[in-house]
Coordinates of C-alpha atoms in Angstrom, one line a residue:
T1 CA 14.6 26.0 0.4
T2 CA 12.9 29.3 -0.4
K3 CA 10.0 30.5 1.7
K4 CA 7.7 30.2 -1.3
H5 CA 8.8 26.5 -1.8
Q6 CA 8.1 25.9 1.9
E7 CA 4.7 27.4 1.7
T8 CA 3.7 25.1 -1.1
H9 CA 4.3 22.1 1.1
M10 CA 1.6 23.6 3.5
Y11 CA -1.2 22.6 1.2
L12 CA -2.1 20.0 -1.5
Q13 CA -0.9 20.5 -5.0
N14 CA -3.4 20.8 -7.9
N15 CA -4.5 17.4 -9.4
T16 CA -4.1 15.6 -6.0
L17 CA -6.5 12.7 -5.9
L18 CA -8.2 11.8 -2.6
Q19 CA -10.2 8.9 -1.6
G20 CA -8.9 6.7 -4.5
G21 CA -9.8 9.2 -7.2
K22 CA -13.2 10.2 -5.9
Y23 CA -12.2 13.9 -5.4
K24 CA -9.5 15.7 -7.4
I25 CA -8.0 19.0 -6.1
I26 CA -8.4 21.7 -8.6
N27 CA -7.2 24.8 -6.8
H28 CA -5.9 25.9 -3.3
I29 CA -8.4 28.7 -2.2
S30 CA -7.0 29.7 1.2
S31 CA -5.2 28.6 4.4
G32 CA -5.7 29.5 8.0
G33 CA -4.2 28.7 11.3
F34 CA -5.8 25.2 11.5
G35 CA -6.6 24.2 8.0
N36 CA -6.6 24.5 4.1
T37 CA -9.6 25.0 1.9
Y38 CA -9.6 23.8 -1.8
E39 CA -11.7 23.7 -4.8
G40 CA -12.2 20.3 -6.0
V41 CA -14.4 18.1 -8.2
H42 CA -16.3 15.0 -7.4
A43 CA -15.0 12.8 -10.3
M44 CA -18.1 10.6 -11.0
M45 CA -20.6 13.3 -10.5
D46 CA -18.6 15.9 -12.4
T47 CA -19.5 18.4 -9.6
R48 CA -17.5 21.1 -8.1
V49 CA -17.0 20.8 -4.3
A50 CA -15.1 22.6 -1.6
I51 CA -12.8 20.5 0.5
K52 CA -11.5 21.5 3.8
E53 CA -8.4 19.9 5.3
F54 CA -7.1 19.8 8.9
F55 CA -3.8 21.1 9.0
P56 CA -2.5 23.1 11.9
K57 CA 0.4 24.6 10.3
M58 CA 2.0 25.7 13.7
F59 CA 2.3 22.1 14.8
C60 CA 2.5 20.0 11.7
N61 CA 4.6 19.1 8.7
R62 CA 3.8 17.5 5.4
D63 CA 6.0 15.2 3.3
E64 CA 6.3 16.8 -0.2
N65 CA 6.4 13.5 -1.9
T66 CA 3.6 11.5 -0.1
S67 CA 1.5 14.5 1.1
H68 CA 1.3 12.7 4.5
V69 CA 0.9 15.0 7.6
T70 CA 2.9 14.5 10.7
V71 CA 3.0 16.3 14.2
A72 CA 6.3 18.1 14.2
T73 CA 7.0 17.5 17.9
Q74 CA 5.5 14.8 20.3
G75 CA 5.0 17.5 22.9
N76 CA 2.2 18.8 20.8
R77 CA 0.4 15.5 19.9
D78 CA -2.3 15.7 22.5
L79 CA -3.2 19.3 21.4
V80 CA -3.3 18.2 17.7
D81 CA -5.4 15.2 18.5
K82 CA -7.8 17.4 20.5
L83 CA -7.9 20.0 17.4
R84 CA -8.5 17.2 15.2
K85 CA -11.4 15.8 17.1
K86 CA -13.0 19.4 17.2
F87 CA -12.5 19.6 13.3
N88 CA -14.4 16.3 12.9
E89 CA -17.1 17.4 15.4
E90 CA -17.4 20.7 13.3
A91 CA -18.0 18.6 10.2
K92 CA -20.7 16.4 11.8
A93 CA -22.4 19.3 13.4
V94 CA -22.8 21.2 10.1
F95 CA -23.7 17.9 8.3
Q96 CA -26.7 17.7 10.7
M97 CA -27.8 21.4 10.0
K98 CA -30.4 21.9 7.4
H99 CA -30.9 25.4 6.5
D100 CA -30.7 27.3 3.1
N101 CA -28.3 30.1 4.6
I102 CA -25.8 27.6 6.0
V103 CA -23.2 25.7 3.9
R104 CA -23.9 21.9 3.4
V105 CA -21.5 19.3 4.4
L106 CA -21.5 16.3 2.0
D107 CA -18.8 14.0 3.1
I108 CA -16.0 13.4 5.7
F109 CA -13.1 11.2 5.7
E110 CA -9.6 10.8 6.8
E111 CA -6.4 10.3 4.6
N112 CA -2.8 11.4 4.5
G113 CA -2.7 11.2 8.3
T114 CA -5.3 14.0 8.7
A115 CA -9.0 14.6 8.2
Y116 CA -11.1 16.3 5.6
Y117 CA -14.7 17.2 4.9
V118 CA -16.4 18.0 1.7
M119 CA -18.9 20.9 1.2
E120 CA -21.0 22.2 -1.5
Y121 CA -19.1 24.7 -3.7
I122 CA -20.6 28.2 -3.6
D123 CA -20.0 30.0 -6.8
G124 CA -19.8 33.6 -5.4
M125 CA -17.7 35.9 -3.2
S126 CA -17.4 36.5 0.5
L127 CA -18.8 39.7 1.9
N128 CA -15.3 40.6 2.8
D129 CA -14.3 40.4 -0.9
I130 CA -17.3 42.3 -2.0
T131 CA -16.6 45.2 0.4
K132 CA -13.0 45.2 -0.9
E133 CA -14.2 45.6 -4.5
R134 CA -17.1 48.0 -4.0
G135 CA -16.5 49.7 -0.6
A136 CA -19.6 50.5 1.4
L137 CA -22.7 48.8 0.2
P138 CA -26.2 50.4 0.0
E139 CA -28.1 50.1 3.1
A140 CA -31.0 47.9 1.5
E141 CA -28.4 45.5 0.2
A142 CA -26.3 45.2 3.4
V143 CA -29.5 44.8 5.5
G144 CA -30.7 42.1 3.2
Y145 CA -27.6 40.1 3.6
I146 CA -27.7 40.4 7.4
R147 CA -31.4 39.3 7.5
Q148 CA -30.5 36.1 5.8
V149 CA -27.5 35.5 8.1
A150 CA -29.8 36.4 11.1
D151 CA -32.3 33.7 10.0
A152 CA -29.4 31.1 9.8
L153 CA -28.0 32.3 13.2
K154 CA -31.5 31.9 14.7
Y155 CA -31.5 28.3 13.5
V156 CA -28.1 27.7 14.9
H157 CA -29.0 29.1 18.3
S158 CA -32.1 26.9 18.4
L159 CA -29.7 24.0 18.4
N160 CA -28.0 25.4 21.7
R161 CA -24.9 26.3 19.5
L162 CA -23.0 29.6 18.9
H163 CA -21.0 30.3 15.8
L164 CA -18.6 32.5 17.4
D165 CA -16.9 33.8 14.3
I166 CA -19.5 35.8 12.4
K167 CA -17.6 38.2 10.0
P168 CA -17.8 39.3 6.5
G169 CA -15.1 36.7 5.5
N170 CA -17.4 33.9 6.7
I171 CA -20.4 34.8 4.7
M172 CA -20.5 33.9 1.1
V173 CA -23.0 35.3 -1.5
D174 CA -23.8 33.1 -4.4
K175 CA -24.7 34.4 -7.9
N176 CA -28.3 34.7 -6.9
G177 CA -27.6 37.1 -4.0
K178 CA -28.2 34.4 -1.4
A179 CA -26.0 34.9 1.8
I180 CA -24.5 31.6 3.1
L181 CA -22.8 31.2 6.6
I182 CA -19.7 29.1 6.5
D183 CA -16.8 28.2 8.8
F184 CA -18.2 26.6 12.0
G185 CA -14.5 26.0 13.2
A186 CA -15.0 28.2 16.4
S187 CA -18.6 27.0 17.1
K188 CA -19.5 25.8 20.6
H189 CA -22.3 23.6 21.7
Y190 CA -24.1 24.3 25.0
D191 CA -25.7 21.6 27.1
D192 CA -29.6 21.7 26.7
E193 CA -30.3 21.6 30.5
S194 CA -27.5 23.5 32.2
G195 CA -26.7 25.7 29.3
E196 CA -22.9 25.2 29.9
N197 CA -20.3 25.0 27.2
T198 CA -19.4 21.5 26.3
S199 CA -16.4 22.4 24.3
T200 CA -13.0 23.2 25.9
L201 CA -10.7 24.1 23.1
M202 CA -9.3 27.5 22.2
G203 CA -11.6 29.9 20.7
V204 CA -11.4 32.5 18.0
N205 CA -11.1 36.1 18.5
T206 CA -11.4 38.0 15.2
K207 CA -10.4 41.6 16.0
G208 CA -13.1 44.1 15.2
Y209 CA -16.0 41.4 15.3
A210 CA -15.4 39.5 18.5
P211 CA -17.0 41.1 21.7
I212 CA -15.2 41.4 25.0
E213 CA -16.2 38.2 26.5
Q214 CA -14.5 36.2 23.7
S215 CA -11.1 37.7 24.3
T216 CA -11.4 37.2 28.1
Q217 CA -12.9 33.6 27.8
S218 CA -15.2 34.7 30.6
F219 CA -18.4 33.2 29.0
T220 CA -19.3 29.7 29.8
S221 CA -23.0 29.9 29.4
F222 CA -25.1 30.0 26.2
S223 CA -25.8 33.5 25.0
P224 CA -27.0 34.5 21.5
A225 CA -25.8 38.1 22.5
T226 CA -22.2 37.1 21.8
D227 CA -23.0 36.2 18.1
I228 CA -25.2 39.3 17.9
Y229 CA -22.3 41.6 18.7
A230 CA -20.4 40.1 15.7
L231 CA -23.6 40.4 13.5
G232 CA -23.8 44.1 14.3
A233 CA -20.1 44.6 13.6
T234 CA -20.4 42.8 10.3
L235 CA -23.3 45.2 9.4
Y236 CA -21.3 48.2 10.4
K237 CA -18.4 46.9 8.0
L238 CA -21.0 46.5 5.2
L239 CA -22.5 50.0 5.6
T240 CA -19.1 51.8 6.0
G241 CA -16.4 49.6 4.4
I242 CA -14.4 49.9 7.6
V243 CA -13.6 47.2 10.0
P244 CA -14.9 48.4 13.5
P245 CA -12.2 49.0 16.2
D246 CA -11.2 46.0 18.4
A247 CA -13.7 45.7 21.4
N248 CA -10.7 45.7 23.8
L249 CA -9.6 49.2 22.5
L250 CA -13.1 50.6 22.9
L251 CA -13.2 49.2 26.4
A252 CA -9.8 50.8 27.2
E253 CA -11.2 54.1 25.8
E254 CA -8.4 54.1 23.4
E255 CA -10.8 54.1 20.3
T256 CA -14.4 55.2 19.8
L257 CA -16.8 53.7 17.2
Q258 CA -17.1 56.2 14.3
P259 CA -20.8 57.1 13.7
L260 CA -22.8 55.7 10.8
S261 CA -24.0 58.3 8.2
N262 CA -27.2 60.1 8.6
S263 CA -28.0 58.7 5.2
I264 CA -28.5 55.4 6.9
S265 CA -32.0 55.0 8.4
A266 CA -32.3 55.5 12.2
P267 CA -33.6 51.8 12.9
T268 CA -30.5 50.4 11.2
R269 CA -28.2 52.8 13.0
N270 CA -29.9 51.9 16.3
A271 CA -29.8 48.1 15.6
V272 CA -25.9 48.4 15.0
M273 CA -25.2 50.6 18.2
A274 CA -27.4 48.2 20.3
A275 CA -25.9 45.0 19.0
M276 CA -22.3 46.4 19.6
Q277 CA -22.8 47.4 23.2
L278 CA -19.8 46.3 25.1
R279 CA -21.8 44.7 28.1
R280 CA -23.4 41.6 26.9
K281 CA -26.6 42.2 28.9
D282 CA -27.1 45.5 27.1
R283 CA -27.3 43.9 23.6
P284 CA -30.4 42.4 22.0
Q285 CA -30.8 38.9 23.8
S286 CA -32.0 37.1 20.6
V287 CA -31.9 37.2 16.9
D288 CA -35.5 38.1 16.8
E289 CA -35.0 41.0 19.0
F290 CA -32.2 42.3 16.8
V291 CA -34.1 41.8 13.6
A292 CA -37.1 43.6 15.2
M293 CA -34.9 46.7 15.6
L294 CA -34.0 46.6 12.0
S295 CA -37.7 46.5 11.1
K296 CA -38.9 49.4 13.2
N297 CA -40.8 52.1 11.4
Q298 CA -38.7 55.0 10.1
N299 CA -40.6 57.6 11.9
V300 CA -40.3 56.1 15.3
S301 CA -38.6 58.4 17.7
T302 CA -35.1 56.9 18.4
H303 CA -33.4 59.9 20.2
N304 CA -32.7 57.9 23.5
N305 CA -31.3 54.7 21.8
A306 CA -29.3 56.7 19.1
S307 CA -27.4 58.7 21.8
R308 CA -26.8 55.9 24.3
P309 CA -23.0 55.6 24.6
L310 CA -21.3 52.2 24.2
D311 CA -20.4 51.2 27.9
G312 CA -16.7 51.7 28.7
T313 CA -16.2 54.4 26.2
K314 CA -15.5 58.1 27.1
N315 CA -17.1 59.7 24.0
I316 CA -19.4 58.3 21.4
A317 CA -20.5 59.7 18.2
I318 CA -24.2 60.1 17.6
D319 CA -23.9 61.8 14.1
E320 CA -21.1 63.2 11.8
E321 CA -20.8 66.5 13.7
T322 CA -21.7 65.6 17.4
I323 CA -20.5 63.2 20.1
I324 CA -21.7 62.4 23.6
D325 CA -19.0 63.2 26.1
S326 CA -18.3 61.5 29.5
N327 CA -20.9 63.8 31.2
N328 CA -23.5 62.4 28.8
K329 CA -23.8 65.9 27.1
P330 CA -23.5 66.5 23.3
R331 CA -20.7 68.6 22.1
A332 CA -19.2 69.4 18.6
R333 CA -16.5 67.2 17.3
S334 CA -13.0 68.6 17.1
P335 CA -12.1 69.4 13.4
K336 CA -10.0 66.8 11.9
S337 CA -6.5 67.5 11.1
Q338 CA -5.8 67.5 7.4
K339 CA -3.1 65.2 6.4
S340 CA -2.0 64.6 2.9
D341 CA -2.1 61.1 1.6
Q342 CA 1.5 60.9 1.6
E343 CA 1.9 61.9 5.2
I344 CA -0.8 59.2 6.0
K345 CA 1.3 56.5 4.2
D346 CA 4.5 57.7 5.8
E347 CA 2.9 57.4 9.3
A348 CA 1.5 53.9 8.6
W349 CA 5.0 52.8 7.2
D350 CA 6.6 54.1 10.3
I351 CA 4.3 52.0 12.5
A352 CA 5.0 49.0 10.3
K353 CA 8.7 49.3 10.6
K354 CA 8.7 50.2 14.4
Y355 CA 6.5 47.2 15.4
P356 CA 7.4 44.7 12.7
L357 CA 6.0 41.5 14.6
G358 CA 2.8 43.2 15.6
F359 CA 2.1 44.6 12.1
R360 CA 2.9 41.2 10.5
E361 CA 0.1 39.7 12.7
Y362 CA -2.3 42.5 12.0
S363 CA -1.7 42.2 8.2
D364 CA -2.4 38.6 8.5
E365 CA -5.8 39.4 10.1
Y366 CA -6.6 42.6 7.9
E367 CA -5.3 42.1 4.4
G368 CA -4.3 45.2 2.6
S369 CA -1.4 47.3 1.2
L370 CA 0.5 50.1 2.7
H371 CA 0.2 51.8 -0.7
E372 CA -3.6 52.3 -0.2
V373 CA -4.6 55.3 2.0
S374 CA -7.7 53.6 3.2
Y375 CA -5.6 50.7 4.7
C376 CA -2.9 53.1 6.1
R377 CA -5.7 54.9 7.9
M378 CA -6.7 51.7 9.5
V379 CA -3.1 50.9 10.6
I380 CA -2.8 54.3 12.2
R381 CA -6.1 53.9 14.1
D382 CA -5.0 50.5 15.3
K383 CA -1.5 51.5 16.3
S384 CA -1.9 50.7 20.0
L385 CA -3.1 47.2 19.1
I386 CA -0.3 46.7 16.9
K387 CA 2.2 47.9 19.5
R388 CA 0.7 45.6 22.1
S389 CA 0.8 42.5 19.8
D390 CA 4.5 43.5 18.8
K391 CA 5.3 43.4 22.6
R392 CA 3.6 40.1 23.3
L393 CA 5.2 38.4 20.4
S394 CA 8.7 39.8 21.1
N395 CA 8.4 38.4 24.6
N396 CA 7.4 35.0 23.2
Q397 CA 10.2 32.7 23.0
D398 CA 9.0 31.2 19.8
Y399 CA 9.3 34.6 18.1
N400 CA 12.7 36.0 19.8
T401 CA 14.8 35.1 16.9
D402 CA 12.4 36.6 14.2
A403 CA 12.1 39.7 16.4
Q404 CA 15.8 40.3 16.6
K405 CA 16.3 39.9 12.9
L406 CA 13.4 42.2 12.0
H407 CA 14.4 44.9 14.6
K408 CA 17.9 45.3 13.3

């Protein structure tokens, strides 16, 4: 059985019928660690829909003839049951949300030994795909999208819920330029009175967008500042075309956040820097506070905020020529070494070959090609992250066989 043949069993095939023909699968859109998303059609309404299927591929198998899903080993059944319950809770939670900038859930059902929910089909592109196609976006356009998402987030936070996976890939833009927040799979609800987290399942930690507290699992109380970090990181990506460094690398002083161009207005630059402070208490504490920073008058003095370092970093850039050093004094940047495109590609290829497991995980998170110089620069920048991932995966019994083959 070829790898490609095995992969097709991970998702439903085109023309598969669900709910006795009520829905028909038209196209497989994407797959993640815990599910598949399809383009479908509501047969009687002749309307396109998006269908999300619960399918944790690490723990489940699918019968290629019946499409029935089973848990691979009984030892994982309890975990799969909990994940499935979370999947259904996600659908119910989003179904109850009524906001123009949040995807609408239309239906939920169980079939093939698993669960599904049906959403409105958004005819457009994700912000991740838009930046892949166009690179950095004009400030007015980028901020316009972020304002729409911020309005949706404000509504989500009013329900004592955090999204916890804000990133360009989870924001769709339709044909009319409306930004729509999707994928509440990592979302957590917090008790109205105590403010404590009522969800206990594993969270999501998207590198570059998740703040420190998500990787350490040290947060148990409701705080909009966690989502605000990701919102600021998303705006950074839209303005630069570059994924920000992982927060753990910033904390370890292995990376610094490259400055936004001086062509970007000071209020926008300050809002991004404030949102991406490593300490949660140093960020804007509400969506309104973050949006207010974006709305500040252009001629307001922003010297103090613009030069404030991100906590935990040794040097932080305040413009393209100047950084603030560990003594809080500005100094000139060291001139960049000039490498040819081929040298950059060779260095990235060496990293991929030296740390194959770490690079495979990295490439799953950050899609790109080692034939592209911009992607190779990212790989070089995140070498230490790839190295650590490779070590972790090599020490994991589940990956030992793969690691031995790849390192030969």
